[in-house]
Coordinates of C-alpha atoms and ligand atoms in Angstrom, one line a residue:
X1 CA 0.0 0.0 0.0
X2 CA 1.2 3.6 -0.7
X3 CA 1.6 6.4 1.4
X4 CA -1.6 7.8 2.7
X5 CA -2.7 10.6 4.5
X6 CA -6.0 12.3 6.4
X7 CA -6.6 15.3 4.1
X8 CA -8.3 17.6 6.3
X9 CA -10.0 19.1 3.1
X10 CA -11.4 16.0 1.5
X11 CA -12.4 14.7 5.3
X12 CA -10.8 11.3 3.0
X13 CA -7.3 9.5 3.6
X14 CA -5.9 9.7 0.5
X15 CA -2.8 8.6 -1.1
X16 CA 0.1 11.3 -1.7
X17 CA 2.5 11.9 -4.0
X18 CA 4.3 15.1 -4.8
X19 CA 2.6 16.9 -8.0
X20 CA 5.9 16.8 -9.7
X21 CA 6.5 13.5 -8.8
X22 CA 10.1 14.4 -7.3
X23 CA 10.1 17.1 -4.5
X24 CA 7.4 17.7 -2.2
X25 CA 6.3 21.2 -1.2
X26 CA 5.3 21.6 2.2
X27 CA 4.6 24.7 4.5
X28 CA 4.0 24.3 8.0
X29 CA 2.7 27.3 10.7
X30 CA 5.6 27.5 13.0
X31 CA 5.9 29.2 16.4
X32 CA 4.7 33.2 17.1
X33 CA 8.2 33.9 18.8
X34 CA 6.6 36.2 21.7
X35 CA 7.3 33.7 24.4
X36 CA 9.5 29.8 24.7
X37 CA 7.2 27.5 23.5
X38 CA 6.0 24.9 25.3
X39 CA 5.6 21.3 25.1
X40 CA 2.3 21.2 23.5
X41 CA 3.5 23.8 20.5
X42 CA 6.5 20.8 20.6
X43 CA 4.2 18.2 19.8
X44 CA 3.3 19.7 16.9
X45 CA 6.5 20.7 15.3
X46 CA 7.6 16.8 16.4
X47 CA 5.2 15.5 14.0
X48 CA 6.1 17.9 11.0
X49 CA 9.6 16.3 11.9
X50 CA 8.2 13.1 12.0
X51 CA 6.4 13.9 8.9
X52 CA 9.6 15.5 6.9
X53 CA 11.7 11.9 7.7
X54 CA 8.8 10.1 6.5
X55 CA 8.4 11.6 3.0
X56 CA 12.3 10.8 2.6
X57 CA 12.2 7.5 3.7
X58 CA 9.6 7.5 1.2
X59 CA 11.9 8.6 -1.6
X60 CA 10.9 12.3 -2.2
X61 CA 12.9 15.2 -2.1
X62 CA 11.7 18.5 0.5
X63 CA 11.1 21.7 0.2
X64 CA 9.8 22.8 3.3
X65 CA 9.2 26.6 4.2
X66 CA 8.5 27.0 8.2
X67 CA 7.4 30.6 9.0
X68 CA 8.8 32.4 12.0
X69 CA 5.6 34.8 13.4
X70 CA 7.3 37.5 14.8
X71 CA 4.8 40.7 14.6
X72 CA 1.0 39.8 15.7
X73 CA -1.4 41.7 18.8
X74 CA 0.8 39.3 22.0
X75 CA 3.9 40.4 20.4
X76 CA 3.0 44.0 19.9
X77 CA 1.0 44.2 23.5
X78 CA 4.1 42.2 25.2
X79 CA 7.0 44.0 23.5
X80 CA 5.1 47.4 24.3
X81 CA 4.9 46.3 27.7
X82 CA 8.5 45.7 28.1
X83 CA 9.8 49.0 26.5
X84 CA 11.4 47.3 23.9
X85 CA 11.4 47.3 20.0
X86 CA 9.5 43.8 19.0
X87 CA 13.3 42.9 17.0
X88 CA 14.5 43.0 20.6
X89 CA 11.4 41.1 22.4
X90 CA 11.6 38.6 19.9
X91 CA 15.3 38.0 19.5
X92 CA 15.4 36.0 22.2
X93 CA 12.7 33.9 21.7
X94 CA 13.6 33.2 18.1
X95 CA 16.6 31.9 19.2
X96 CA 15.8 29.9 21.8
X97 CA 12.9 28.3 19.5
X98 CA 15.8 27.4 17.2
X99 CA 17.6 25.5 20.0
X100 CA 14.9 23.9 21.4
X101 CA 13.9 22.4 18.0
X102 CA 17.9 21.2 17.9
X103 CA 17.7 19.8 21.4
X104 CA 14.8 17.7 20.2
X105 CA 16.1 16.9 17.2
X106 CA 13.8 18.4 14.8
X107 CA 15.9 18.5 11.4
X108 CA 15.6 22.4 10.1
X109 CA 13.0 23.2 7.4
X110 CA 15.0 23.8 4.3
X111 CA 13.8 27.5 4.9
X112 CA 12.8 29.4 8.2
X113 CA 11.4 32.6 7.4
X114 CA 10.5 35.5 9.2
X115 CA 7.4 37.5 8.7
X116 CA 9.0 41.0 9.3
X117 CA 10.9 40.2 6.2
X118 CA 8.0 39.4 4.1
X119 CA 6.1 42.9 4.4
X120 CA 6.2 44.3 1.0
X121 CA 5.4 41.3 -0.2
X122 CA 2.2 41.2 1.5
X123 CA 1.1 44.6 1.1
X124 CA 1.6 44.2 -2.6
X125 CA -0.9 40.6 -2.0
X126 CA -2.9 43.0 -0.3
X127 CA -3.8 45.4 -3.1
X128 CA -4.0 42.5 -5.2
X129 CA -7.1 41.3 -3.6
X130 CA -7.8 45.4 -3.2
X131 CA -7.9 44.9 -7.3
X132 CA -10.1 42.5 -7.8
X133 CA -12.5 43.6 -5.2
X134 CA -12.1 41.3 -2.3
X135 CA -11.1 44.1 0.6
X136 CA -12.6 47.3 2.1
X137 CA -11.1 49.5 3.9
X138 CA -12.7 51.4 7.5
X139 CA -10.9 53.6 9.5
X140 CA -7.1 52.7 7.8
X141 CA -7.5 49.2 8.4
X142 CA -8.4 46.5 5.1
X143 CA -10.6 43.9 5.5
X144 CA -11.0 40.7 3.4
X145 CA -14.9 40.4 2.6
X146 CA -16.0 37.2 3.4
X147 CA -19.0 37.2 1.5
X148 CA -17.0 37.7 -2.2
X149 CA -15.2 34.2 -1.7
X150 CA -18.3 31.4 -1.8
X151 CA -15.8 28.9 -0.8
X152 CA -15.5 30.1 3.0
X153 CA -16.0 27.5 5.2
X154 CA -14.6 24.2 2.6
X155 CA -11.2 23.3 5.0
X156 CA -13.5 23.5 8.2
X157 CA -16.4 22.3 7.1
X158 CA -18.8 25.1 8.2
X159 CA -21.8 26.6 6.6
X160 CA -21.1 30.4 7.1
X161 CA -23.4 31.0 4.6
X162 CA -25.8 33.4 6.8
X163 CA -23.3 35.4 8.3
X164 CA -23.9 39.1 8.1
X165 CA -21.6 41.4 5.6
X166 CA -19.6 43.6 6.7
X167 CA -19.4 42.6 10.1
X168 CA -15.1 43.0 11.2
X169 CA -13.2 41.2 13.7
X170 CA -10.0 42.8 14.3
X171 CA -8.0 40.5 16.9
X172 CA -5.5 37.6 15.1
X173 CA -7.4 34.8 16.7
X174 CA -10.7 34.2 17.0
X175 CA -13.2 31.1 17.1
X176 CA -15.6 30.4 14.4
X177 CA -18.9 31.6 16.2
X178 CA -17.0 34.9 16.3
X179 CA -16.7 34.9 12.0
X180 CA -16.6 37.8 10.2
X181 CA -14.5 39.9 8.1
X182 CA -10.8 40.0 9.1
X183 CA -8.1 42.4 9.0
X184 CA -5.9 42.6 6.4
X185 CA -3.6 45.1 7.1
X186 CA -4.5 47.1 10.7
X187 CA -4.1 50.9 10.9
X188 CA -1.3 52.3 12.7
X189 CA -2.1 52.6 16.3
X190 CA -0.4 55.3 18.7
X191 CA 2.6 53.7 20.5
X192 CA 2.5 50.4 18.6
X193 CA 4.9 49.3 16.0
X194 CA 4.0 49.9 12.3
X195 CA 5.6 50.2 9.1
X196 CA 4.7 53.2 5.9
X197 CA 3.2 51.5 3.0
X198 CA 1.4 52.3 0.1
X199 CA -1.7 51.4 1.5
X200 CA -1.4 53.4 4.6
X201 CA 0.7 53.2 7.4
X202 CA 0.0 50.4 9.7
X203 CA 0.7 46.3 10.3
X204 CA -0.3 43.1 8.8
X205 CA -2.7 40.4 10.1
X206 CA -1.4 37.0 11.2
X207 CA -3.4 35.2 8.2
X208 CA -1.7 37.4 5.3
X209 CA 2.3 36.5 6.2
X210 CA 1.0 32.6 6.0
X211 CA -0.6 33.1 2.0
X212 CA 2.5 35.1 1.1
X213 CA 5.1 33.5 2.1
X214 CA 4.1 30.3 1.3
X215 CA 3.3 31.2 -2.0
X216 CA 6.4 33.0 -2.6
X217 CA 8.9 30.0 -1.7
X218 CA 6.6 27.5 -3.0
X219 CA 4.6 28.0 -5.6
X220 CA 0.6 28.8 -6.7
X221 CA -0.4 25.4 -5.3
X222 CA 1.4 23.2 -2.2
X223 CA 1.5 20.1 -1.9
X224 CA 1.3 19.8 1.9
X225 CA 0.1 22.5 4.2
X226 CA 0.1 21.5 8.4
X227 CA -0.1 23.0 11.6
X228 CA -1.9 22.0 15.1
X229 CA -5.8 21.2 14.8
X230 CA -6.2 24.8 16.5
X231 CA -5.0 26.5 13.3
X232 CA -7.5 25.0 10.9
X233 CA -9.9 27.9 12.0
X234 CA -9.9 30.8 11.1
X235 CA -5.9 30.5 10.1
X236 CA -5.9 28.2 7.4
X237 CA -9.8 28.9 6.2
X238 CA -8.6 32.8 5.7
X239 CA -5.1 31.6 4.0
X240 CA -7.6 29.7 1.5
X241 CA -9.5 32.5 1.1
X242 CA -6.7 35.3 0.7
X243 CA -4.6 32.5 -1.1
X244 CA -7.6 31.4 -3.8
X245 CA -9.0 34.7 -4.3
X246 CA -5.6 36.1 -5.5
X247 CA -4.6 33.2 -7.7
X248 CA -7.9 31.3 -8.6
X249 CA -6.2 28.0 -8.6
X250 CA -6.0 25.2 -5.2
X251 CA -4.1 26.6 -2.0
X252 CA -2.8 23.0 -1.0
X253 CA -3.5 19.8 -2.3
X254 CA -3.3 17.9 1.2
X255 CA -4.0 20.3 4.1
X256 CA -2.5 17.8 7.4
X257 CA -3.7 18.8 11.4
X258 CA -2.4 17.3 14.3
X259 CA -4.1 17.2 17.5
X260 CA -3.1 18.8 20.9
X261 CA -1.5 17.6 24.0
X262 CA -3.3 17.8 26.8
X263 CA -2.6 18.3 30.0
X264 CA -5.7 16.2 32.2
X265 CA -9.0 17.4 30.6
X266 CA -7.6 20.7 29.2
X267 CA -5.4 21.7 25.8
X268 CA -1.9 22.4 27.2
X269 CA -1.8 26.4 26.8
X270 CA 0.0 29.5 27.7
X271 CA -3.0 31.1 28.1
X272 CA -4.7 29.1 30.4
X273 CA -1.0 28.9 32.1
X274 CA -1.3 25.2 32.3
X275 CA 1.9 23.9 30.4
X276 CA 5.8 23.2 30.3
X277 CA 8.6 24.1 28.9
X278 CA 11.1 21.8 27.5
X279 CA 13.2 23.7 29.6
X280 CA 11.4 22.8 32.7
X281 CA 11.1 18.7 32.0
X282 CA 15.1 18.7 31.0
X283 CA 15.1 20.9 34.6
X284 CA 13.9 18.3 36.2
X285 CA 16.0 15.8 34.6
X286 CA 14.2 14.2 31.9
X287 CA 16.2 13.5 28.8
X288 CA 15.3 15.3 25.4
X289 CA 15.0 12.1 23.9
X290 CA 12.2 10.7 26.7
X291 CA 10.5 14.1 26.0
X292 CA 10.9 13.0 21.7
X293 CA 9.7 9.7 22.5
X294 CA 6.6 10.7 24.4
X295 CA 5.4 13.2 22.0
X296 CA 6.5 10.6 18.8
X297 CA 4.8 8.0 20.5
X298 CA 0.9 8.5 19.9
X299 CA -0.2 8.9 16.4
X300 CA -0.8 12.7 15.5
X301 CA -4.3 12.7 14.8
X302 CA -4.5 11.5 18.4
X303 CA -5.0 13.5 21.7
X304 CA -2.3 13.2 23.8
X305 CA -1.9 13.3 27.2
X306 CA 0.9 14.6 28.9
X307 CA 1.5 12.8 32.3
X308 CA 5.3 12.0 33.8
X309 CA 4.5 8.7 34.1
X310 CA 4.1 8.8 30.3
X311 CA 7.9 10.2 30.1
X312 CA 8.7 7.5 32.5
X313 CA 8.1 5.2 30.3
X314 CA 9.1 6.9 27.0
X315 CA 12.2 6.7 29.0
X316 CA 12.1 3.3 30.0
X317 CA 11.0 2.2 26.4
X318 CA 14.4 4.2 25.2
X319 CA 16.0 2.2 27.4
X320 CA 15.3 -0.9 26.5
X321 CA 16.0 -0.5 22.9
X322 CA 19.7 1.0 23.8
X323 CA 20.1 -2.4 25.1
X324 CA 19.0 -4.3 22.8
X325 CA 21.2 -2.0 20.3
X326 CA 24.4 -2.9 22.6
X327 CA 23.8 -6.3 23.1
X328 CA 23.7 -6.6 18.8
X329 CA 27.0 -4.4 18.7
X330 CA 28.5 -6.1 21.5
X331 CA 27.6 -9.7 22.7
X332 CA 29.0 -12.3 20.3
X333 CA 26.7 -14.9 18.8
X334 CA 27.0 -18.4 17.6
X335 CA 26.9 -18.8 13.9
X336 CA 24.1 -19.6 11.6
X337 CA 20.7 -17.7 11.0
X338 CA 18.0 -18.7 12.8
X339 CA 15.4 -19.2 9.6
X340 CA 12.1 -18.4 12.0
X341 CA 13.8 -14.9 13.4
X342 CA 14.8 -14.1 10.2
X343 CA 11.3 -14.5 9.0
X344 CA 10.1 -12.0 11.8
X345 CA 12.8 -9.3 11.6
X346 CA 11.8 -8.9 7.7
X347 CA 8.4 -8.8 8.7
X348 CA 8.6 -6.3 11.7
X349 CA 10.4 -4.5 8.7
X350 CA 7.2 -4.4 6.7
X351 CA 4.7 -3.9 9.7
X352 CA 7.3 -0.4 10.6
X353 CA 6.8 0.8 7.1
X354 CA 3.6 0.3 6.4
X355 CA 2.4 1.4 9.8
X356 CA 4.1 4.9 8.7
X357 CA 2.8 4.9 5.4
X358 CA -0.9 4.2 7.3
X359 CA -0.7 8.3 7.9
X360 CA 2.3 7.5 10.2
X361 CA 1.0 5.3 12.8
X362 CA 3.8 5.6 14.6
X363 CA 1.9 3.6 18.0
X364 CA 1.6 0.4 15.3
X365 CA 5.5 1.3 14.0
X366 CA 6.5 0.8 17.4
X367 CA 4.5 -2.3 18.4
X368 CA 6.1 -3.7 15.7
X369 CA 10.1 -2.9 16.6
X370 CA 9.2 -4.0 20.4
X371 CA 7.3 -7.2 19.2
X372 CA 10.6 -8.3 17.4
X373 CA 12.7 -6.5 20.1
X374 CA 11.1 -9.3 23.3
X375 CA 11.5 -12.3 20.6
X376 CA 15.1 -11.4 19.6
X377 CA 15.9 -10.7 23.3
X378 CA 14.4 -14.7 24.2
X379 CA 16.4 -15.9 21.0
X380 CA 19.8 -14.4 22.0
X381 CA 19.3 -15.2 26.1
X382 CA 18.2 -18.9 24.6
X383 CA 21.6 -18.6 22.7
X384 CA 20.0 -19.3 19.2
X385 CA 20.5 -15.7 17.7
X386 CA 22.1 -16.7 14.8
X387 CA 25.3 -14.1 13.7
X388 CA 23.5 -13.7 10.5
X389 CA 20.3 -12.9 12.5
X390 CA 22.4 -9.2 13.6
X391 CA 22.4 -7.5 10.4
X392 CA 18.4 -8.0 9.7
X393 CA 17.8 -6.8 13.5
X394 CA 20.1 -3.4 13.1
X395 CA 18.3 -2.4 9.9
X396 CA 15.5 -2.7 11.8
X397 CA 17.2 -0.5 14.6
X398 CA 18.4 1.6 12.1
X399 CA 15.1 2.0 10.3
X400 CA 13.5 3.0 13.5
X401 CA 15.8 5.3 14.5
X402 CA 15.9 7.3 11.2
X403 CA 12.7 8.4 12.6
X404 CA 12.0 8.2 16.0
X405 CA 15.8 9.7 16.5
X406 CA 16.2 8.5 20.4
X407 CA 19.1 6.3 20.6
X408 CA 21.9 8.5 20.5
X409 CA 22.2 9.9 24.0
X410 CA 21.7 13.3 24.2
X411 CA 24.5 14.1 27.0
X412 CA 27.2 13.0 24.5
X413 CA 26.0 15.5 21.6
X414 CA 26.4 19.5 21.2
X415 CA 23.1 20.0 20.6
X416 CA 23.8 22.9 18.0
X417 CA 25.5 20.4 15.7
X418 CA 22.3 18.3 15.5
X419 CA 19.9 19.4 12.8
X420 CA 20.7 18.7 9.3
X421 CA 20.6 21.4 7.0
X422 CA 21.7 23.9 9.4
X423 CA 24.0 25.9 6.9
X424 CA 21.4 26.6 4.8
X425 CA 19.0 28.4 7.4
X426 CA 18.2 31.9 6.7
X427 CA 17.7 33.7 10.0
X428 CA 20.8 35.2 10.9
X429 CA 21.5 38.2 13.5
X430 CA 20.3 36.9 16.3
X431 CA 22.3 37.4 20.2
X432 CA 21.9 34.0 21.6
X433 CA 21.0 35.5 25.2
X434 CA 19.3 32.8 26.1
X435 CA 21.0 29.3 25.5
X436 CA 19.3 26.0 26.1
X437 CA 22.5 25.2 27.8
X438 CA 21.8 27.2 31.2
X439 CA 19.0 24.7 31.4
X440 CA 20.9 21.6 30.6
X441 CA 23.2 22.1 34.0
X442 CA 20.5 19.6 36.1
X443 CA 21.2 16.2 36.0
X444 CA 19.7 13.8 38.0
X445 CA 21.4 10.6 39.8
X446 CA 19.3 8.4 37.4
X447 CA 21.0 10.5 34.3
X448 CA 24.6 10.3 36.0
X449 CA 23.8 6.9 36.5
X450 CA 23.2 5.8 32.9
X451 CA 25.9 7.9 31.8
X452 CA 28.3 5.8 34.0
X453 CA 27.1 2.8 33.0
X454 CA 27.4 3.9 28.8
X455 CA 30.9 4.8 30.0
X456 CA 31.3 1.5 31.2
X457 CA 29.8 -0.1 28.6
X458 CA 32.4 2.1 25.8
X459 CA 34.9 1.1 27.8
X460 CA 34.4 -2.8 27.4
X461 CA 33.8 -2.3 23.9
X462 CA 37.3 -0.9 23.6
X463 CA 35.5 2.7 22.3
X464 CA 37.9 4.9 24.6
X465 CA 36.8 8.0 22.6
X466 CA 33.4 7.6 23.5
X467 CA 34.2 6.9 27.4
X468 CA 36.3 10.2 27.4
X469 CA 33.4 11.7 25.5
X470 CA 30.9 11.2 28.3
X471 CA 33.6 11.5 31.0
X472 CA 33.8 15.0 29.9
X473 CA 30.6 15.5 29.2
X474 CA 29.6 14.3 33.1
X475 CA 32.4 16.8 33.9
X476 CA 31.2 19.5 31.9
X477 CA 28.1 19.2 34.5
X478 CA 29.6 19.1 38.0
X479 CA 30.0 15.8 37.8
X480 CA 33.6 13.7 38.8
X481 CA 34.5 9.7 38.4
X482 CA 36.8 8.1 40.3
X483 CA 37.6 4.5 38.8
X484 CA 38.7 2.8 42.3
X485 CA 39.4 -1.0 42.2
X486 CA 35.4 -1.5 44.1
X487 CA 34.0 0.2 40.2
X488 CA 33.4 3.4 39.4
X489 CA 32.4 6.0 42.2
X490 CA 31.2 9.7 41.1
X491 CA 30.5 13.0 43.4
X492 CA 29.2 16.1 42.8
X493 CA 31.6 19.0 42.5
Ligands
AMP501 P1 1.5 29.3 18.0 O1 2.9 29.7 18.4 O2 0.5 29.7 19.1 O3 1.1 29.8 16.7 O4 1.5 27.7 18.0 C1 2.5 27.0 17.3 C2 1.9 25.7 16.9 O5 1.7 24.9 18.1 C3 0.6 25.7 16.1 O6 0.7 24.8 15.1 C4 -0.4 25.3 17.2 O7 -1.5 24.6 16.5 C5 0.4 24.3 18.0 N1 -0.1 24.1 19.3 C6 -0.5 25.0 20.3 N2 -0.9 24.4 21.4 C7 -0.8 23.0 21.2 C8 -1.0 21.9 22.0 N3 -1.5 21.9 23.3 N4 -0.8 20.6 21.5 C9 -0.3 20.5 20.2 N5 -0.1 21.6 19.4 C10 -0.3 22.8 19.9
ZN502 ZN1 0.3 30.1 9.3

């Protein structure tokens, strides 16, 4: 079976394939930059990673644009409340967006762009749809008319049909009982950050920066467009809108939404002030890749629920595969290929890929790994794990890891060197004031624990870089060994 999506548009899953057959073109809503995101926003962007490795295991090539939001009302209202131009008030958070993505592995977009740097772009979009009588204007502010695109309401699935013309909402966000005309462009306002244009001085909307810059790096038509289940109204309905009325021709083929994480009965949010950081869970000494794991774990179109037991035992599931992974590198087997596990490796292959390809079931992908994982395990502690049996159960490793990207320990990497792709990022100028790094100093005994016993474990192996590697690492930390003829002791600087 072929790769197959939910298409948010179609309400169908349907099988994808790039229009031109080679590269797909994909946009995803990235992060408004006005605060750290939190885990929640993380799920999200975890799945557009997930997403991205799919589509090249797959065989296609990527262009992915991922826009950085960093003018809307909470940056404006926050900036202005901390005396500072929104460049400065969103500096920080830009850059601390971009290291959090890196300490969680998410491979960079092949472009980040900023939506400060897109502005005459959209004011010319603007008077576009100005020219063929899709806006008005009241009081300096533009206002895309509803009731001129009979399409409203096709990604959402909502009948606005008897909505009253003319009626404006003015704020970025906004729930669909509350639709109406929205603003284009937004008059200058005293005090609040604006920029001269041709069409008066003033700001753009959130939805404009989305259709423009999409457009612009990708083309009339995209193949994928995605973003959290929050953003399919009125975000992505008004991108339609603005998007079709200019052009005439399909926004995105495959429009792609992935639910929230929750946190007990309520959506993990900065505005209700119910959520986490990664900063706070790697605080308290949970591992990046436990945090990955977690929010990999449970297929996107799925509610999640964040609980610590649930990092537990992403952490727990990590470890088990680690082991398994050393005992294949490490423990020597008899010779010969046991016929039966050879049979069930190739076929925990299959279930992994076509679990994926099943709109990347990633629950059913990882069934299918551990499945194989407990009967290999049996096999080699019954000494019949054939030699030839290893090669079959690291593609398999390696398979899952090309995705799911936990093995690797994340106390041995620098976690700027991560991401793939990273020379070819756009955003430059930014003062890394606030570095990931301040946060990574807390390590818990459990963490100095397993680092010992990797140590150990490199050192058996005869891989002395790798001991030094983490020797320093715990160092870097506050943490000393002491190899004493009892084992290995550590302390606390
Ligand atoms: P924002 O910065 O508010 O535009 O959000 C960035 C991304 O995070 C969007 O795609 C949202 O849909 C998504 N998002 C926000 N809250 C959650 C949540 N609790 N769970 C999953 N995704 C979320
Ligand atoms: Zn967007």
């Amino acid at each position: 079976m072929a790769l197959r999506f939910y298409n948010t548009l179609t309400q169908k899953v349907e099988e994808f394939a790039p229009a031109d057959g080679r590269t797909v073109r994909m946009y995803t809503c990235g992060p408004t930059v006005w605060n750290f995101v939190h885990v929640g926003n993380l799920r999200t962007f975890t799945f557009q990673d997930l997403l991205r490795r799919w589509l090249r295991a797959r065989g296609w090539a990527l262009d992915h644009v991922m826009n950085l939001t960093d003018v809307d009302d909470r940056i404006i209202r926050e900036a202005a409340a901390a005396g500072k131009s929104i460049y400065d008030y969103t500096g920080p958070y830009t850059q601390a967006f971009l290291d959090d993505a890196a300490t969680l592995r998410l491979e960079r977009p092949e472009r980040l762009v900023k939506a400060t740097d897109h502005i005459p772009e959209m004011v010319e979009a603007i008077r576009g749809l100005g020219e063929k009588g899709f806006t008005y204007e009241s009081e300096g502010s533009i206002y895309f008319s509803v009731a001129r695109f009979p399409d409203y309401g096709k990604l959402s699935h909502s009948d606005f049909g008897g909505m009253k013309a003319g009626a404006r909402v003015d704020t970025d966000r906004y729930d669909k009982t509350d639709a109406r005309d929205f603003a284009l462009w937004k008059a200058r306002k005293e005090g609040e950050h604006s920029w001269d244009s041709p069409i008066g001085a003033g700001r753009p909307g959130w939805h404009i920066e989305c259709s423009v810059m999409s457009m612009k790096y990708l083309g009339e038509t995209l193949d994928i467009h995605a973003g959290g289940v929050d953003l399919t109204f009125p975000h992505h309905e008004n991108e339609i809108a603005q998007s079709e009325a200019l052009t005439g021709k399909p926004f995105a083929r495959f429009w792609l939404h992935s639910e929230h994480l929750m946190l007990g009965e309520e959506v993990m949010s900065k505005s209700l002030g119910n959520f986490y950081t990664l900063r706070d869970l790697i605080g308290m000494g949970y591992t990046p890749e436990a945090i990955r794991y977690l929010l990999a774990s449970v297929p996107y179109r799925k509610q999640l629920n964040f609980t610590f037991d649930g990092l537990k035992a992403a952490a727990t599931a990590i470890e088990r595969l680690r082991n398994f992974e050393w005992r294949l590198k490490n423990e020597k087997f008899a010779g010969g290929d046991d016929q039966a596990l050879a049979a069930r490796a190739a076929r925990a292959l299959r279930k992994f890929d076509e679990s994926l390809d099943d709109d990347l079931n990633t629950a059913q992908a990882l069934a299918a790994v551990f499945e194989y994982v407990r009967d290999a395990n049996t096999a080699m502690d019954a000494g019949v794990f054939g030699a030839a049996n290893r090669d079959r159960a690291l593609e398999l490793v390696d398979r899952f890891d090309s995705v799911f990207d936990v093995l690797r320990p994340a106390a041995m990497l620098d976690h700027k060197t991560v991401a793939p792709g990273a020379g070819r990022v756009t955003i430059t100028g930014y003062a890394p004031e606030v570095s990931i790094s301040d946060h990574q100093t807390a390590i818990s005994d459990q963490e100095i624990e397993r680092l010992v016993a990797g140590r150990s474990a490199a050192r058996q192996a005869r891989d002395f870089k790798r001991a030094d590697q983490i020797r320093a690492e715990l160092a870097g930390r506050g943490v000393i060994l002491e190899d004493t003829r009892e084992g290995i002791r550590w302390k606390r600087k």
